[in-house]
Tab-separated table of N, CA and C in Angstrom:
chain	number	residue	atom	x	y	z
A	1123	UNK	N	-67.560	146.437	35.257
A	1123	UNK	CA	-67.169	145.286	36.042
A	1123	UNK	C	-66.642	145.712	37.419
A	1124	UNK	N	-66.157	147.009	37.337
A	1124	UNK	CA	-65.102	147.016	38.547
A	1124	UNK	C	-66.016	147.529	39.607
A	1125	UNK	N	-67.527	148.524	39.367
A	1125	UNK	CA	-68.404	148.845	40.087
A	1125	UNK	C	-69.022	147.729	40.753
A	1126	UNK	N	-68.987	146.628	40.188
A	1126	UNK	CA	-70.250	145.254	40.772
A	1126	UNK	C	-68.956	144.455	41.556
A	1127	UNK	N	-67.609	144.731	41.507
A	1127	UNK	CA	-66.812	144.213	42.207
A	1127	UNK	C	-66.534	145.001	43.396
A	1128	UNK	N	-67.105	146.881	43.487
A	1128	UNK	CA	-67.063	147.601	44.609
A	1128	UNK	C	-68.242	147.106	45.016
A	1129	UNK	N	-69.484	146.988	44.687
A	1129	UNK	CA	-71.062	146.603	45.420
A	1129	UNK	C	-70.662	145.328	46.102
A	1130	UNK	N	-70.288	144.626	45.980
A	1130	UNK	CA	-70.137	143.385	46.487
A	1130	UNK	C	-69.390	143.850	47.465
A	1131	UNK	N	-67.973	143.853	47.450
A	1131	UNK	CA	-66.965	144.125	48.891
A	1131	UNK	C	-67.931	144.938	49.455
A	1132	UNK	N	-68.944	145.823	49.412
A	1132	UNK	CA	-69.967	146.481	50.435
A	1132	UNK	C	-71.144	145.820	51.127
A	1133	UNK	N	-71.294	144.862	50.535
A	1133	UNK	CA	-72.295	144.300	50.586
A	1133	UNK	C	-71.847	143.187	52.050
A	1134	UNK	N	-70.509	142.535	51.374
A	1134	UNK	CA	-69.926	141.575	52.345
A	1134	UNK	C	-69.343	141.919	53.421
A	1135	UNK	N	-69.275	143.463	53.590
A	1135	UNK	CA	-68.845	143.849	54.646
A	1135	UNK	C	-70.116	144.289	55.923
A	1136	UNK	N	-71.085	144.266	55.868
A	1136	UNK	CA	-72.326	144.106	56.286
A	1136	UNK	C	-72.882	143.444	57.173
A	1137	UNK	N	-72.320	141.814	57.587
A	1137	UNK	CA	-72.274	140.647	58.263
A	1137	UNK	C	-71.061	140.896	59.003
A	1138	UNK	N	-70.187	141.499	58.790
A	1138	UNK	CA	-68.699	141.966	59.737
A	1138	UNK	C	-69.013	142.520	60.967
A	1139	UNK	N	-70.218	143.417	60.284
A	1139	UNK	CA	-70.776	144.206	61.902
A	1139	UNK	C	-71.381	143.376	62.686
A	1140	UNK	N	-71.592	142.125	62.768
A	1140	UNK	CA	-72.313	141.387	63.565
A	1140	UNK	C	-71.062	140.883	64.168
A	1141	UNK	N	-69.735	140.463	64.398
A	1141	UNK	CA	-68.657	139.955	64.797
A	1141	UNK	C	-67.909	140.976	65.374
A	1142	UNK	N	-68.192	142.293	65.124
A	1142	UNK	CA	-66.945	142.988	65.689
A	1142	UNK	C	-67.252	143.443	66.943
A	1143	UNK	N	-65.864	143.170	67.838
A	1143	UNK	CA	-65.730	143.650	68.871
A	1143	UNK	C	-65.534	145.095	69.189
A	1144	UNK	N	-64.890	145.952	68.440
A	1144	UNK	CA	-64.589	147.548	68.841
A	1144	UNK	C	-65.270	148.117	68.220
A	1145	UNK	N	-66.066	147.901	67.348
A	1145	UNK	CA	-67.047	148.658	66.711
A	1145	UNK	C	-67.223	149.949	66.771
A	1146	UNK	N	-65.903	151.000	65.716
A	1146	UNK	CA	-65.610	151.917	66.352
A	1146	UNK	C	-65.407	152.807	64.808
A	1147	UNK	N	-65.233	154.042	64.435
A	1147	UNK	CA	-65.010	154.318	62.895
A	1147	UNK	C	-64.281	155.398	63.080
A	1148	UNK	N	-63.479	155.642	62.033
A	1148	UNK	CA	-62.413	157.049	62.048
A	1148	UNK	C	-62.686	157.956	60.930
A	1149	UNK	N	-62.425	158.861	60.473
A	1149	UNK	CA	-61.938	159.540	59.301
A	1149	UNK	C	-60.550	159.992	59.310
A	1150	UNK	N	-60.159	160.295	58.058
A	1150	UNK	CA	-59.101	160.753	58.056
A	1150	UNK	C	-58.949	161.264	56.525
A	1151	UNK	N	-58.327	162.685	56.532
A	1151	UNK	CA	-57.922	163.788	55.356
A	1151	UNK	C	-56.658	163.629	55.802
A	1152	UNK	N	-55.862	163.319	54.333
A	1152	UNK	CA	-54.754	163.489	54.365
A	1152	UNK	C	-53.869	163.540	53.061
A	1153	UNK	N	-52.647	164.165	52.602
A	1153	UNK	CA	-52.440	164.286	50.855
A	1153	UNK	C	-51.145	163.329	51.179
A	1154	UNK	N	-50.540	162.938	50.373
A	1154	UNK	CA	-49.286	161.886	50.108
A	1154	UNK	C	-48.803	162.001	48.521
A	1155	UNK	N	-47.128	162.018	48.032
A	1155	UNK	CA	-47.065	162.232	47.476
A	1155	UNK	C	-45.389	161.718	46.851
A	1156	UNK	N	-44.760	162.113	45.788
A	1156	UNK	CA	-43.611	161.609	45.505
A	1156	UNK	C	-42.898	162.451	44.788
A	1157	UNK	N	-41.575	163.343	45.066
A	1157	UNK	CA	-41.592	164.137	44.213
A	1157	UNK	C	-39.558	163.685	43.826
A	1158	UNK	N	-39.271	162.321	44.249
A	1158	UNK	CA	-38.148	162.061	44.216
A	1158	UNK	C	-37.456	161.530	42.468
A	1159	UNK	N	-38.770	161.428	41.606
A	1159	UNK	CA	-38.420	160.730	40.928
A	1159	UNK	C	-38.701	161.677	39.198
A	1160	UNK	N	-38.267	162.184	38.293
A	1160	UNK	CA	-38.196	162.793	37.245
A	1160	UNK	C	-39.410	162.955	36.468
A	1161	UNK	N	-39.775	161.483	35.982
A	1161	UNK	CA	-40.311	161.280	35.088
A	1161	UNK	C	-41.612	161.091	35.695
A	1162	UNK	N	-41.939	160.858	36.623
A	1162	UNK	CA	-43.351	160.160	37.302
A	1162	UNK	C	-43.878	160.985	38.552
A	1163	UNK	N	-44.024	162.073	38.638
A	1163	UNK	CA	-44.156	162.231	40.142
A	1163	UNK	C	-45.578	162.245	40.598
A	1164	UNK	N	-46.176	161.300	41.507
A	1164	UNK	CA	-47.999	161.729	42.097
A	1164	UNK	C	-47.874	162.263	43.144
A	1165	UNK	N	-49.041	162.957	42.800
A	1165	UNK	CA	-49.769	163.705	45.010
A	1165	UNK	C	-51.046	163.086	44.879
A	1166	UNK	N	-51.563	163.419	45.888
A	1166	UNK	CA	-52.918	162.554	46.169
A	1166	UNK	C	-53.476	163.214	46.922
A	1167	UNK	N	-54.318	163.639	47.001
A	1167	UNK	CA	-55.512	164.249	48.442
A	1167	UNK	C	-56.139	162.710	48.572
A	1168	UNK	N	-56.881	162.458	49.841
A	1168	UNK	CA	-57.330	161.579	50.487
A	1168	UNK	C	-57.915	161.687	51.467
A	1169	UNK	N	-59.245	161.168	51.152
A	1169	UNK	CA	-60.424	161.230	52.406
A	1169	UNK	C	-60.517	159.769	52.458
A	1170	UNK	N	-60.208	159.258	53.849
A	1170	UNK	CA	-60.913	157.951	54.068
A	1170	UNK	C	-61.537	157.406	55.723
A	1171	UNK	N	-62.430	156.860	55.265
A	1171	UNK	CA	-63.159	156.001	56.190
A	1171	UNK	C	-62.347	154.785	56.607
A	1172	UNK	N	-62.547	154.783	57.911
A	1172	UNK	CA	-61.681	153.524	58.801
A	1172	UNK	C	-63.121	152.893	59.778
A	1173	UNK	N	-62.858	151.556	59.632
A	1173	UNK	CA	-64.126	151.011	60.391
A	1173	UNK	C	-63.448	150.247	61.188
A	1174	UNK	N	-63.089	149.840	62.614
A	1174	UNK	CA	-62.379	148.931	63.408
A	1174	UNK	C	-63.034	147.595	63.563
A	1175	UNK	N	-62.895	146.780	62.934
A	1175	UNK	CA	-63.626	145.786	63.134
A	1175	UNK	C	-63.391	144.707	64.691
A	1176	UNK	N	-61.845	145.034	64.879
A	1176	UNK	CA	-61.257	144.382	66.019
A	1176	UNK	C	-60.751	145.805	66.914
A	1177	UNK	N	-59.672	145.515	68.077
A	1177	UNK	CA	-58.962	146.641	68.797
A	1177	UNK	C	-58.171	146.739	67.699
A	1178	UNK	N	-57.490	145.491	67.585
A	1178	UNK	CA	-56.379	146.154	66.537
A	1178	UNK	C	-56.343	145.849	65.006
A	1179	UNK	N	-57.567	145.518	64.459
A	1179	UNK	CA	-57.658	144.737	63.282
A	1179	UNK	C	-58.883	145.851	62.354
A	1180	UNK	N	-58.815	146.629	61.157
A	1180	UNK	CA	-59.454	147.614	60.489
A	1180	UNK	C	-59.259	147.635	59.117
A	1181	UNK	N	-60.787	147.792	58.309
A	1181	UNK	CA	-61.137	147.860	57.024
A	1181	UNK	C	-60.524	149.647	56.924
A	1182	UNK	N	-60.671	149.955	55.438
A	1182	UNK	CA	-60.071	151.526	55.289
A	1182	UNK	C	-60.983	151.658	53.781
A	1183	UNK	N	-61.912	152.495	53.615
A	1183	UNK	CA	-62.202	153.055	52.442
A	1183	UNK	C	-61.665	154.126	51.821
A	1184	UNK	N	-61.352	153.919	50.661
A	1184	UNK	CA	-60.308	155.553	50.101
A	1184	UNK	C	-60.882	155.905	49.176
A	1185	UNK	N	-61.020	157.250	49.363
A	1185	UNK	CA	-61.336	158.443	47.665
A	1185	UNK	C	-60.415	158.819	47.490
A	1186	UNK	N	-59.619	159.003	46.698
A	1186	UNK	CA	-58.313	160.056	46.396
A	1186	UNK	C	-58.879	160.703	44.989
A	1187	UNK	N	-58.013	162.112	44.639
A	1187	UNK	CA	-58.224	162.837	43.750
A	1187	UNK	C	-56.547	162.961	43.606
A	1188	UNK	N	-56.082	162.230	42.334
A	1188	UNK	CA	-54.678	162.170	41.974
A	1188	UNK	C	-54.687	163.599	41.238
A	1189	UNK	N	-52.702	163.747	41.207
A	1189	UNK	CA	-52.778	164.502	40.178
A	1189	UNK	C	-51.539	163.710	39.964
A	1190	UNK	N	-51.277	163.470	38.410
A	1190	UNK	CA	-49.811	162.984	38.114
A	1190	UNK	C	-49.175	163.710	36.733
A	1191	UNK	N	-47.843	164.087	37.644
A	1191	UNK	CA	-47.115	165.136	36.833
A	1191	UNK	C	-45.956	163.756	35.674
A	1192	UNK	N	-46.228	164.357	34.674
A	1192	UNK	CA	-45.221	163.599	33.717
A	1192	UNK	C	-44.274	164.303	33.113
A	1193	UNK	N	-42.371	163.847	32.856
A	1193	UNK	CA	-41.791	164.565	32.146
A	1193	UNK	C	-41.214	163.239	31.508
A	1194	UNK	N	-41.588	163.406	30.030
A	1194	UNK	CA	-41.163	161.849	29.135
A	1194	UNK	C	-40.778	162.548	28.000
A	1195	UNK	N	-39.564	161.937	28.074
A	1195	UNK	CA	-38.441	162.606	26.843
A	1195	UNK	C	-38.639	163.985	26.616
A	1196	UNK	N	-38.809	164.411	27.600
A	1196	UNK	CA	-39.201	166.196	27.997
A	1196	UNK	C	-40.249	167.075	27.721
A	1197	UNK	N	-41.326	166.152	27.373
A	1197	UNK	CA	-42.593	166.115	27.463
A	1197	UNK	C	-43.202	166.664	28.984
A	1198	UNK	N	-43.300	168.050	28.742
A	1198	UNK	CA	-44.321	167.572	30.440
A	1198	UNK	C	-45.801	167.603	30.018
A	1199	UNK	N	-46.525	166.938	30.978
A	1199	UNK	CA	-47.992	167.174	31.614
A	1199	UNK	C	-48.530	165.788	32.178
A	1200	UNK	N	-49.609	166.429	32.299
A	1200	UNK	CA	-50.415	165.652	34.054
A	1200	UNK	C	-51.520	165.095	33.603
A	1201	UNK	N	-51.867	164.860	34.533
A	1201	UNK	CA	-53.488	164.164	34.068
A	1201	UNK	C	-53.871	163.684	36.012
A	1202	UNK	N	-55.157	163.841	35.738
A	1202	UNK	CA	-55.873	163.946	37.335
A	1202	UNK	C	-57.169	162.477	37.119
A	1203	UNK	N	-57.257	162.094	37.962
A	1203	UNK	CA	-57.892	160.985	38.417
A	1203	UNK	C	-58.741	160.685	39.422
A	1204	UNK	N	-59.664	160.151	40.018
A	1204	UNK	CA	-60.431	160.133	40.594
A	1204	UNK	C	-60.176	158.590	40.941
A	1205	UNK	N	-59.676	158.319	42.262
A	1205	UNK	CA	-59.958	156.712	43.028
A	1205	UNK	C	-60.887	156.632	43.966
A	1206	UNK	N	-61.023	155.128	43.888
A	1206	UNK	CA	-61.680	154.473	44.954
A	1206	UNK	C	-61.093	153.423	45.492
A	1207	UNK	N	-60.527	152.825	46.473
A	1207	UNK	CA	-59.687	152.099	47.125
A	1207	UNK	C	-59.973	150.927	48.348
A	1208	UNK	N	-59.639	150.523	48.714
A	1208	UNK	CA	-59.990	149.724	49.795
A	1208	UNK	C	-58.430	148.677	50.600
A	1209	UNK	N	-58.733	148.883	51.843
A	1209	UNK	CA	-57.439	148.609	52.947
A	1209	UNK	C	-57.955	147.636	54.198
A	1210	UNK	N	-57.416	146.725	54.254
A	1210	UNK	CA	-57.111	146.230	55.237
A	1210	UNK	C	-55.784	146.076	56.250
A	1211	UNK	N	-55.864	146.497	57.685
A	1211	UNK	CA	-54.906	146.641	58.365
A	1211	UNK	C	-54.807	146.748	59.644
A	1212	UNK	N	-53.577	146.148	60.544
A	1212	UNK	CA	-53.307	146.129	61.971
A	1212	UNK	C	-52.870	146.783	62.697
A	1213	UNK	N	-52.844	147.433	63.643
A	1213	UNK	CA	-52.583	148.665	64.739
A	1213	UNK	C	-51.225	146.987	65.568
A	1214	UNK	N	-50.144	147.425	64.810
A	1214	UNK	CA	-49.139	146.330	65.841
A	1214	UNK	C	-48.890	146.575	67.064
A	1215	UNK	N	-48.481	148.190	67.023
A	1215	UNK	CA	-47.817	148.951	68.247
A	1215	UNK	C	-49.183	150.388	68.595
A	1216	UNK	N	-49.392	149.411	70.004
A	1216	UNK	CA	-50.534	150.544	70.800
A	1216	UNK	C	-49.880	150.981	72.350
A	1217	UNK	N	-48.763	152.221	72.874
A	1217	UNK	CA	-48.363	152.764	73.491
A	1217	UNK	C	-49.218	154.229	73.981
A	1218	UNK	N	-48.688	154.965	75.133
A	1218	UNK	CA	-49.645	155.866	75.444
A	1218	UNK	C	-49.578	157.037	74.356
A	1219	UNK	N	-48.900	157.138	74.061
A	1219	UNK	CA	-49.297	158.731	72.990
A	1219	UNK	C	-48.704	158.369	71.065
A	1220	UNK	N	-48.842	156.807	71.171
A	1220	UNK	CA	-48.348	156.563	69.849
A	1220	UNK	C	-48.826	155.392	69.562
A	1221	UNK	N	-49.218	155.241	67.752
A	1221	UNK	CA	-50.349	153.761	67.742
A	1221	UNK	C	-49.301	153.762	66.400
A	1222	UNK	N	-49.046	152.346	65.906
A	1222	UNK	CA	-48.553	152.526	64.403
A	1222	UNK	C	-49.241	151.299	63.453
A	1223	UNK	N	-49.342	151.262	62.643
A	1223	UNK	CA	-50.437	150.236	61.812
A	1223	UNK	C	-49.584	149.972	60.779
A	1224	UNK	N	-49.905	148.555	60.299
A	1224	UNK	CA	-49.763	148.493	58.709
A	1224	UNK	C	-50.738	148.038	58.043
A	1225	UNK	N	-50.953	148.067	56.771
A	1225	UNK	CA	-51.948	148.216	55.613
A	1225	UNK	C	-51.351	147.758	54.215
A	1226	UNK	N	-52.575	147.119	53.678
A	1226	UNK	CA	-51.790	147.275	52.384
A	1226	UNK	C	-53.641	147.053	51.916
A	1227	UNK	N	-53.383	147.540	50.670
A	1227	UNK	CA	-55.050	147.905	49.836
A	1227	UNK	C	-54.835	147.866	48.202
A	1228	UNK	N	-55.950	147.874	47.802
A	1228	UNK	CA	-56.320	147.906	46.029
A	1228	UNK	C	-56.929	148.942	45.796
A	1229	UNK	N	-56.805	149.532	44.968
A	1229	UNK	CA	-57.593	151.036	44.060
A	1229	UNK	C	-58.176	151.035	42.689
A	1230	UNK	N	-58.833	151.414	42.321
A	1230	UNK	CA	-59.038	151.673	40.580
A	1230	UNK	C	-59.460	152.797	40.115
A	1231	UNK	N	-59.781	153.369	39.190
A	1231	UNK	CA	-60.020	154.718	38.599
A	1231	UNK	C	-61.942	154.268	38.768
A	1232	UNK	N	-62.224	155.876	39.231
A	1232	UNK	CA	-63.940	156.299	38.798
A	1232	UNK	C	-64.623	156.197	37.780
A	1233	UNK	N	-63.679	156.698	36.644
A	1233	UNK	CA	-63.998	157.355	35.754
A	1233	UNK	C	-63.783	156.494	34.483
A	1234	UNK	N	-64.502	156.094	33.437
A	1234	UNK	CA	-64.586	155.869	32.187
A	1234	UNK	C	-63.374	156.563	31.763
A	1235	UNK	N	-63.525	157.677	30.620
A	1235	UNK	CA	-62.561	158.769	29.785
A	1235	UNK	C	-61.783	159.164	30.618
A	1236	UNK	N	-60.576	158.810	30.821
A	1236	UNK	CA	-59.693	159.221	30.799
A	1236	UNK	C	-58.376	158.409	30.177
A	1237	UNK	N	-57.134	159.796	29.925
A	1237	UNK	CA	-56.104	159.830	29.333
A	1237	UNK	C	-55.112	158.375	29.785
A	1238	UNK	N	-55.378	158.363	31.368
A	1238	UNK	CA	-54.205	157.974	31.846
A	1238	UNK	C	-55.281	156.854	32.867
A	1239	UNK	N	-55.099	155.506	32.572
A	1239	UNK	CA	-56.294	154.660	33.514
A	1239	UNK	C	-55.145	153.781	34.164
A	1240	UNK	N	-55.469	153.518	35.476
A	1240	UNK	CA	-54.733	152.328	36.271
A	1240	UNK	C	-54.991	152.107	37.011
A	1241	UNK	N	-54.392	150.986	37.857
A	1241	UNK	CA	-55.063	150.439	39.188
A	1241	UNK	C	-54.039	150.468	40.321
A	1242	UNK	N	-54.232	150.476	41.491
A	1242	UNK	CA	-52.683	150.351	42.416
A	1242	UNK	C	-52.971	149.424	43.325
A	1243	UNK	N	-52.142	148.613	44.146
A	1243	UNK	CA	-51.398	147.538	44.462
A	1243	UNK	C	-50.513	148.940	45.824
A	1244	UNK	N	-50.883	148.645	47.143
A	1244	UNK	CA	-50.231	149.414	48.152
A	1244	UNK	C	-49.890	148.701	49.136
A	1245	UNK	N	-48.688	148.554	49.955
A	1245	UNK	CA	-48.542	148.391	51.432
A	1245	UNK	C	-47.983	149.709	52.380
A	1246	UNK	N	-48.053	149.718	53.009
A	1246	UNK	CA	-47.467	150.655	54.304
A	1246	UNK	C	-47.577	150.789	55.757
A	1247	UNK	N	-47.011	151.776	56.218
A	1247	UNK	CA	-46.689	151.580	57.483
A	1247	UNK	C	-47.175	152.611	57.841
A	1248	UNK	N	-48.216	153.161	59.355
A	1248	UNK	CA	-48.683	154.518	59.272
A	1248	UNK	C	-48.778	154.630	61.063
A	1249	UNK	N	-48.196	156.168	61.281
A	1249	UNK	CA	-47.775	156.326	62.894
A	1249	UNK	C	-49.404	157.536	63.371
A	1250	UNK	N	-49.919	157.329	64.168
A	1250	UNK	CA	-51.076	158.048	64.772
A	1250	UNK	C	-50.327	158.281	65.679
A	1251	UNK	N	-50.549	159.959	66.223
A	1251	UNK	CA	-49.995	160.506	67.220
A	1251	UNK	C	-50.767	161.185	68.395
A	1252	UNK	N	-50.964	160.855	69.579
A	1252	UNK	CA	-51.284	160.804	70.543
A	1252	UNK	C	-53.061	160.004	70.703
A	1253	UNK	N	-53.793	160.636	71.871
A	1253	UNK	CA	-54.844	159.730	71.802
A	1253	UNK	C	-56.271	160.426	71.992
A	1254	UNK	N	-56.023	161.961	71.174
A	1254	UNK	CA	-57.244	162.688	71.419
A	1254	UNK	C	-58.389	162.792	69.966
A	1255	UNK	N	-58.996	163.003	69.963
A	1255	UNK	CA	-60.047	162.687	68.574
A	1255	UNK	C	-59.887	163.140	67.549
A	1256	UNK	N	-59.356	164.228	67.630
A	1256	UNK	CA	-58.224	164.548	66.286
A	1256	UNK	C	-56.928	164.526	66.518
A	1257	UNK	N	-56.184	163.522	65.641
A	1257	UNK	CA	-54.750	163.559	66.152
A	1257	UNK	C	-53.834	163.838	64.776
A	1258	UNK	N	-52.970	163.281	65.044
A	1258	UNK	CA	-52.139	163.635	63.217
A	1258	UNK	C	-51.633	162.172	63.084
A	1259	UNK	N	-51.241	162.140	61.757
A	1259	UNK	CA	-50.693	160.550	61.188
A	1259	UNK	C	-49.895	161.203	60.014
A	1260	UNK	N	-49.176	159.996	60.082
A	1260	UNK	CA	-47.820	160.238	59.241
A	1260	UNK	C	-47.931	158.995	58.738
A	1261	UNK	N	-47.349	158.161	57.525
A	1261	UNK	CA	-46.810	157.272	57.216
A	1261	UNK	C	-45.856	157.217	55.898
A	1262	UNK	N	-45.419	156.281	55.688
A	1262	UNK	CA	-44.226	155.805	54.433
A	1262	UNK	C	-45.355	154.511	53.385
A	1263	UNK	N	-45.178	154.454	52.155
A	1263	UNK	CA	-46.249	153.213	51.424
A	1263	UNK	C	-45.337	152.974	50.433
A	1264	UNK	N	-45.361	151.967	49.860
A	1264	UNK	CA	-44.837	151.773	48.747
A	1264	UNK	C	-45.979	151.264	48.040
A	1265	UNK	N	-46.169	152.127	46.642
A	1265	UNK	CA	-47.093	151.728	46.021
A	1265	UNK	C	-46.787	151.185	44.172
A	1266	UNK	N	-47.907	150.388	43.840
A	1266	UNK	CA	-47.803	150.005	42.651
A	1266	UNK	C	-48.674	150.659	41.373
A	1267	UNK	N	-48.758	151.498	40.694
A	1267	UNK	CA	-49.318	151.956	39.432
A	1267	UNK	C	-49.492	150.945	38.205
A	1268	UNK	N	-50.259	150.130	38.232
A	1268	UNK	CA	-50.445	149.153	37.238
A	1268	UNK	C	-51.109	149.695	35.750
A	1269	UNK	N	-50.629	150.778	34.741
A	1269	UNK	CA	-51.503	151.511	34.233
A	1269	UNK	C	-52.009	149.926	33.006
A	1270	UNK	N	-53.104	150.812	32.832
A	1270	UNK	CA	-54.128	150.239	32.323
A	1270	UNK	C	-54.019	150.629	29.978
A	1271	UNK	N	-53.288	151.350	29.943
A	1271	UNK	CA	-52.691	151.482	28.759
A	1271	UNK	C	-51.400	151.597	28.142
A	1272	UNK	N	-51.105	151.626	26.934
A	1272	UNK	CA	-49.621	151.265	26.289
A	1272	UNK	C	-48.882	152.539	26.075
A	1273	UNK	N	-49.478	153.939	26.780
A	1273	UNK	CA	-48.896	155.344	26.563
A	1273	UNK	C	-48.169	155.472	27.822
A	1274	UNK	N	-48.063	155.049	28.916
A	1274	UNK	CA	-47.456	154.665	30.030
A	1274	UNK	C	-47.101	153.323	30.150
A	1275	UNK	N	-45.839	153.195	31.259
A	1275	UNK	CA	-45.430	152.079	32.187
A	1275	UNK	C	-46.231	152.189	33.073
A	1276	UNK	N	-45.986	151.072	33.742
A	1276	UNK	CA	-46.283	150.912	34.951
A	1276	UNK	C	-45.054	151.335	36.280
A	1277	UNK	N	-45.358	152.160	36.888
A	1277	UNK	CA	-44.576	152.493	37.955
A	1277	UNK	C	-44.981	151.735	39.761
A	1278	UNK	N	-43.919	152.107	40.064
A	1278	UNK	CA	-43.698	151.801	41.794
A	1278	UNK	C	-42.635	152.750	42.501
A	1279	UNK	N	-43.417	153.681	43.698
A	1279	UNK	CA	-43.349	154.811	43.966
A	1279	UNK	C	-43.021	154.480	45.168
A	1280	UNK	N	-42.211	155.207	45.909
A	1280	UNK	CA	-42.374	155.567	47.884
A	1280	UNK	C	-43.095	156.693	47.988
A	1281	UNK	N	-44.493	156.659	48.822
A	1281	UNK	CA	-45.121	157.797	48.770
A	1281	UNK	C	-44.798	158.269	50.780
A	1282	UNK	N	-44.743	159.352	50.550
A	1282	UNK	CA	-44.931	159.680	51.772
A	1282	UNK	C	-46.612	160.523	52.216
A	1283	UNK	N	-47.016	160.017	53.821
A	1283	UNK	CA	-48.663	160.875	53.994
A	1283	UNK	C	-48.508	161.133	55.118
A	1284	UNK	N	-49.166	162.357	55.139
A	1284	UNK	CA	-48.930	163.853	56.358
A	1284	UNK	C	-50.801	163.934	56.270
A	1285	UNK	N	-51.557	164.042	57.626
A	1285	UNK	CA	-52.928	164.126	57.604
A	1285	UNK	C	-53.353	164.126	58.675
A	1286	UNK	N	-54.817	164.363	59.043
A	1286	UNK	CA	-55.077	164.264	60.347
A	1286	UNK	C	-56.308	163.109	60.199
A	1287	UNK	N	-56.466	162.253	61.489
A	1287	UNK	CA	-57.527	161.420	61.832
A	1287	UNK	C	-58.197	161.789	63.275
A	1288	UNK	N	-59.627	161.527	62.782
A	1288	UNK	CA	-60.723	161.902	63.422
A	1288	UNK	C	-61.644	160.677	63.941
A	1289	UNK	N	-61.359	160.705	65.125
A	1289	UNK	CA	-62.328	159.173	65.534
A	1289	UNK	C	-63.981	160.071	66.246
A	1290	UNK	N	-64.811	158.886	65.210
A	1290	UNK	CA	-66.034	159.612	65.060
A	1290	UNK	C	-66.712	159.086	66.597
């Protein structure tokens, strides 16, 4: 179900390119992560696609490759994941050597088999630094872990992301 619900958001994004004014695309590698909290901690690597549909108005495609560390009733171990994601978001503040955006997006797991399945629920705030084609970005997110089975809760994390973006 959740694949014919990614084909579609691709599909409908297709007719967007006929409306947009900046018609412009980014990449960006970057890891984010949480290590404030005991029992729950994620990192994330992250490759994503940014498409500008406006100056200040942008779709965001995400792959992440989780890893999530568990310590439950002193239990440790992890389990790794594979996302796919999707963001919409505004560039509020555009100054000469500083742009800052907010976002908020949906995710779900790749993969059939696995241990640990869920979906996330994100907003955040993210600072681009200066205005050359590779620059660096920083931001703060608060995110939601909606797991998808009864061997976990569901968590809500402050992640912090350190990365660079590449306007293609």
């Amino acid at each position: 179900m959740h694949k014919y619900i990614y084909i579609l958001l691709l599909f409908l994004g297709f007719p967007l390119h006929a409306l947009c004014q900046a018609n412009s695309m980014e990449a960006e590698m970057h890891m984010q992560g949480n290590s404030l909290s005991n029992e729950f901690q994620p990192y994330e690597i992250c490759a994503d696609f940014k498409y500008n549909i406006l100056k200040r108005l942008y779709v965001k495609c995400e792959f992440e490759h989780t890893i999530a560390l568990f310590n439950i009733n002193g239990n440790k171990d992890y389990y790794t994941n594979n996302m796919l994601g999707a963001k919409i978001g505004y560039t509020f503040l555009s100054i000469s050597d500083l742009s800052m955006s907010a976002a908020c997006g949906i995710g779900d797991n790749l993969q059939k088999n696995n241990n640990w399945k869920y979906s996330y629920y994100d907003a955040g705030i993210y600072a681009y630094i200066g205005h050359y084609i590779i620059r660096p970005c920083i931001g703060v997110l608060l995110r939601k872990y909606d797991s998808h089975n009864s061997n976990f809760h569901d968590y809500t994390r402050l992640l912090m992301s350190l990365g660079v973006n590449i306007k293609i």
